[in-house]
């Protein structure tokens, strides 16, 4: 579902778009390779502070590859880089590598099974060109206040 909101500020009209998609998280090879350099490395950040969208969803949101997007769930919100999913079509879905950025929008409830829900729930994705992707340290401070 695409929600189009038009806000008027003086003479300038600003268009904001929001797309509801299903979140899937998982591990990636690039993430694993970057992890060997350390979770504080630029390579790890570049491979984990991202989300992958279908090219049709990128087009619906008016994004370019590598633009910042805000991903919001009932459990939280995070800004990451949007990238085109390289392995085929997956409209209506978003993939995020496991890590703190994905954890910021996943529930910590385990529903008595010992494992939180990391996939299969709806999130909203919207362009966030003026919002920064927080570093690991910044995100930890935001999430835990330390």
mmCIF file of C-alpha atoms in Angstrom:
data_model
loop_
_atom_site.group_PDB
_atom_site.id
_atom_site.type_symbol
_atom_site.label_atom_id
_atom_site.label_comp_id
_atom_site.label_asym_id
_atom_site.label_seq_id
_atom_site.Cartn_x
_atom_site.Cartn_y
_atom_site.Cartn_z
ATOM 1 C CA UNK A 1 0.000 0.000 0.000
ATOM 2 C CA UNK A 2 1.386 3.405 -0.931
ATOM 3 C CA UNK A 3 0.229 6.380 1.099
ATOM 4 C CA UNK A 4 0.682 9.778 -0.490
ATOM 5 C CA UNK A 5 0.621 12.820 1.754
ATOM 6 C CA UNK A 6 0.928 16.354 0.383
ATOM 7 C CA UNK A 7 1.979 19.054 2.857
ATOM 8 C CA UNK A 8 1.970 22.734 1.934
ATOM 9 C CA UNK A 9 4.617 24.932 3.503
ATOM 10 C CA UNK A 10 4.347 28.482 2.186
ATOM 11 C CA UNK A 11 4.618 28.297 -1.616
ATOM 12 C CA UNK A 12 6.373 24.944 -1.677
ATOM 13 C CA UNK A 13 4.491 21.650 -1.883
ATOM 14 C CA UNK A 14 6.303 18.694 -0.338
ATOM 15 C CA UNK A 15 5.357 15.119 -1.241
ATOM 16 C CA UNK A 16 6.030 12.314 1.202
ATOM 17 C CA UNK A 17 5.466 8.687 0.314
ATOM 18 C CA UNK A 18 5.188 5.724 2.600
ATOM 19 C CA UNK A 19 5.104 2.092 1.534
ATOM 20 C CA UNK A 20 3.913 -0.785 3.734
ATOM 21 C CA UNK A 21 5.972 -3.948 3.177
ATOM 22 C CA UNK A 22 6.759 -7.204 4.973
ATOM 23 C CA UNK A 23 10.114 -7.340 6.789
ATOM 24 C CA UNK A 24 12.455 -10.300 6.412
ATOM 25 C CA UNK A 25 15.812 -10.387 8.234
ATOM 26 C CA UNK A 26 18.688 -12.784 7.761
ATOM 27 C CA UNK A 27 22.427 -13.148 7.415
ATOM 28 C CA UNK A 28 24.370 -12.228 4.277
ATOM 29 C CA UNK A 29 27.766 -13.341 3.016
ATOM 30 C CA UNK A 30 28.940 -9.720 2.756
ATOM 31 C CA UNK A 31 27.891 -9.145 6.356
ATOM 32 C CA UNK A 32 29.857 -12.203 7.480
ATOM 33 C CA UNK A 33 32.985 -11.096 5.629
ATOM 34 C CA UNK A 34 32.719 -7.562 7.060
ATOM 35 C CA UNK A 35 32.161 -8.949 10.559
ATOM 36 C CA UNK A 36 35.650 -10.446 10.408
ATOM 37 C CA UNK A 37 36.960 -6.858 10.262
ATOM 38 C CA UNK A 38 34.916 -5.985 13.363
ATOM 39 C CA UNK A 39 31.438 -4.682 14.032
ATOM 40 C CA UNK A 40 32.891 -1.204 14.394
ATOM 41 C CA UNK A 41 34.400 -1.260 10.895
ATOM 42 C CA UNK A 42 33.149 0.831 7.981
ATOM 43 C CA UNK A 43 32.731 -2.363 5.933
ATOM 44 C CA UNK A 44 30.385 -3.855 8.535
ATOM 45 C CA UNK A 45 28.381 -0.614 8.717
ATOM 46 C CA UNK A 46 28.101 -0.485 4.906
ATOM 47 C CA UNK A 47 26.802 -4.069 4.791
ATOM 48 C CA UNK A 48 24.406 -4.037 7.758
ATOM 49 C CA UNK A 49 22.919 -0.526 7.980
ATOM 50 C CA UNK A 50 20.950 -1.219 4.791
ATOM 51 C CA UNK A 51 17.689 -2.594 3.514
ATOM 52 C CA UNK A 52 17.025 -4.298 0.208
ATOM 53 C CA UNK A 53 13.872 -3.534 -1.767
ATOM 54 C CA UNK A 54 12.422 -4.747 -5.035
ATOM 55 C CA UNK A 55 13.132 -2.386 -7.931
ATOM 56 C CA UNK A 56 9.381 -1.728 -8.355
ATOM 57 C CA UNK A 57 9.107 -0.636 -4.706
ATOM 58 C CA UNK A 58 12.167 1.595 -5.084
ATOM 59 C CA UNK A 59 10.416 3.213 -8.043
ATOM 60 C CA UNK A 60 7.145 3.652 -6.104
ATOM 61 C CA UNK A 61 9.032 5.526 -3.392
ATOM 62 C CA UNK A 62 10.951 7.650 -5.889
ATOM 63 C CA UNK A 63 14.275 6.439 -4.518
ATOM 64 C CA UNK A 64 17.697 6.070 -6.043
ATOM 65 C CA UNK A 65 19.978 3.218 -5.041
ATOM 66 C CA UNK A 66 21.782 4.138 -1.803
ATOM 67 C CA UNK A 67 19.317 6.792 -0.606
ATOM 68 C CA UNK A 68 18.388 6.949 3.068
ATOM 69 C CA UNK A 69 15.016 5.561 4.099
ATOM 70 C CA UNK A 70 13.268 5.365 7.427
ATOM 71 C CA UNK A 71 11.892 1.952 8.322
ATOM 72 C CA UNK A 72 9.220 1.977 11.026
ATOM 73 C CA UNK A 73 7.499 -0.910 12.762
ATOM 74 C CA UNK A 74 5.252 -1.097 15.808
ATOM 75 C CA UNK A 75 8.467 -1.690 17.816
ATOM 76 C CA UNK A 76 10.721 1.140 16.622
ATOM 77 C CA UNK A 77 12.190 3.116 13.751
ATOM 78 C CA UNK A 78 15.600 3.287 12.076
ATOM 79 C CA UNK A 79 17.221 5.056 9.124
ATOM 80 C CA UNK A 80 19.240 2.887 6.719
ATOM 81 C CA UNK A 81 20.473 2.954 3.115
ATOM 82 C CA UNK A 82 18.041 1.516 0.548
ATOM 83 C CA UNK A 83 19.477 -0.812 -2.060
ATOM 84 C CA UNK A 84 17.968 -2.792 -4.917
ATOM 85 C CA UNK A 85 17.573 -6.470 -4.031
ATOM 86 C CA UNK A 86 20.077 -8.210 -6.361
ATOM 87 C CA UNK A 87 18.640 -11.740 -6.454
ATOM 88 C CA UNK A 88 15.318 -11.417 -8.286
ATOM 89 C CA UNK A 89 11.885 -9.977 -7.662
ATOM 90 C CA UNK A 90 10.356 -9.542 -4.216
ATOM 91 C CA UNK A 91 7.718 -6.793 -4.432
ATOM 92 C CA UNK A 92 6.050 -5.932 -1.147
ATOM 93 C CA UNK A 93 8.982 -7.227 0.908
ATOM 94 C CA UNK A 94 12.061 -5.673 2.486
ATOM 95 C CA UNK A 95 15.184 -7.595 3.500
ATOM 96 C CA UNK A 96 17.504 -6.330 6.231
ATOM 97 C CA UNK A 97 20.695 -8.065 7.375
ATOM 98 C CA UNK A 98 20.634 -9.139 11.023
ATOM 99 C CA UNK A 99 22.285 -6.583 13.264
ATOM 100 C CA UNK A 100 21.529 -3.626 15.478
ATOM 101 C CA UNK A 101 19.767 -1.669 12.723
ATOM 102 C CA UNK A 102 17.297 -4.520 12.092
ATOM 103 C CA UNK A 103 17.003 -5.189 15.829
ATOM 104 C CA UNK A 104 15.905 -1.567 16.344
ATOM 105 C CA UNK A 105 12.624 -2.376 14.568
ATOM 106 C CA UNK A 106 12.078 -5.979 15.732
ATOM 107 C CA UNK A 107 10.105 -6.946 18.811
ATOM 108 C CA UNK A 108 11.979 -8.299 21.807
ATOM 109 C CA UNK A 109 8.954 -10.355 22.880
ATOM 110 C CA UNK A 110 9.577 -14.084 22.620
ATOM 111 C CA UNK A 111 5.977 -15.258 23.153
ATOM 112 C CA UNK A 112 7.293 -18.047 25.425
ATOM 113 C CA UNK A 113 9.308 -19.720 22.658
ATOM 114 C CA UNK A 114 12.668 -18.130 23.525
ATOM 115 C CA UNK A 115 13.140 -16.444 20.152
ATOM 116 C CA UNK A 116 12.021 -12.932 19.158
ATOM 117 C CA UNK A 117 10.165 -12.311 15.905
ATOM 118 C CA UNK A 118 12.722 -11.259 13.314
ATOM 119 C CA UNK A 119 10.588 -11.609 10.187
ATOM 120 C CA UNK A 120 7.161 -11.721 8.685
ATOM 121 C CA UNK A 121 5.608 -8.528 10.060
ATOM 122 C CA UNK A 122 4.658 -5.255 8.389
ATOM 123 C CA UNK A 123 6.855 -2.170 8.388
ATOM 124 C CA UNK A 124 6.538 1.226 6.723
ATOM 125 C CA UNK A 125 9.338 2.498 4.488
ATOM 126 C CA UNK A 126 9.621 6.141 3.500
ATOM 127 C CA UNK A 127 12.306 8.337 1.964
ATOM 128 C CA UNK A 128 14.513 10.059 4.556
ATOM 129 C CA UNK A 129 17.092 11.992 2.536
ATOM 130 C CA UNK A 130 17.639 14.541 5.310
ATOM 131 C CA UNK A 131 18.014 12.014 8.141
ATOM 132 C CA UNK A 132 21.388 10.388 8.866
ATOM 133 C CA UNK A 133 22.081 6.683 9.168
ATOM 134 C CA UNK A 134 23.345 6.403 12.732
ATOM 135 C CA UNK A 135 26.675 4.715 13.398
ATOM 136 C CA UNK A 136 26.820 1.684 15.666
ATOM 137 C CA UNK A 137 27.840 3.849 18.640
ATOM 138 C CA UNK A 138 25.117 6.431 17.943
ATOM 139 C CA UNK A 139 22.445 3.762 17.575
ATOM 140 C CA UNK A 140 23.535 2.029 20.791
ATOM 141 C CA UNK A 141 23.321 5.325 22.627
ATOM 142 C CA UNK A 142 19.880 6.033 21.165
ATOM 143 C CA UNK A 143 18.569 2.548 21.977
ATOM 144 C CA UNK A 144 20.124 2.092 25.411
ATOM 145 C CA UNK A 145 21.156 5.584 26.510
ATOM 146 C CA UNK A 146 24.791 4.565 27.066
#
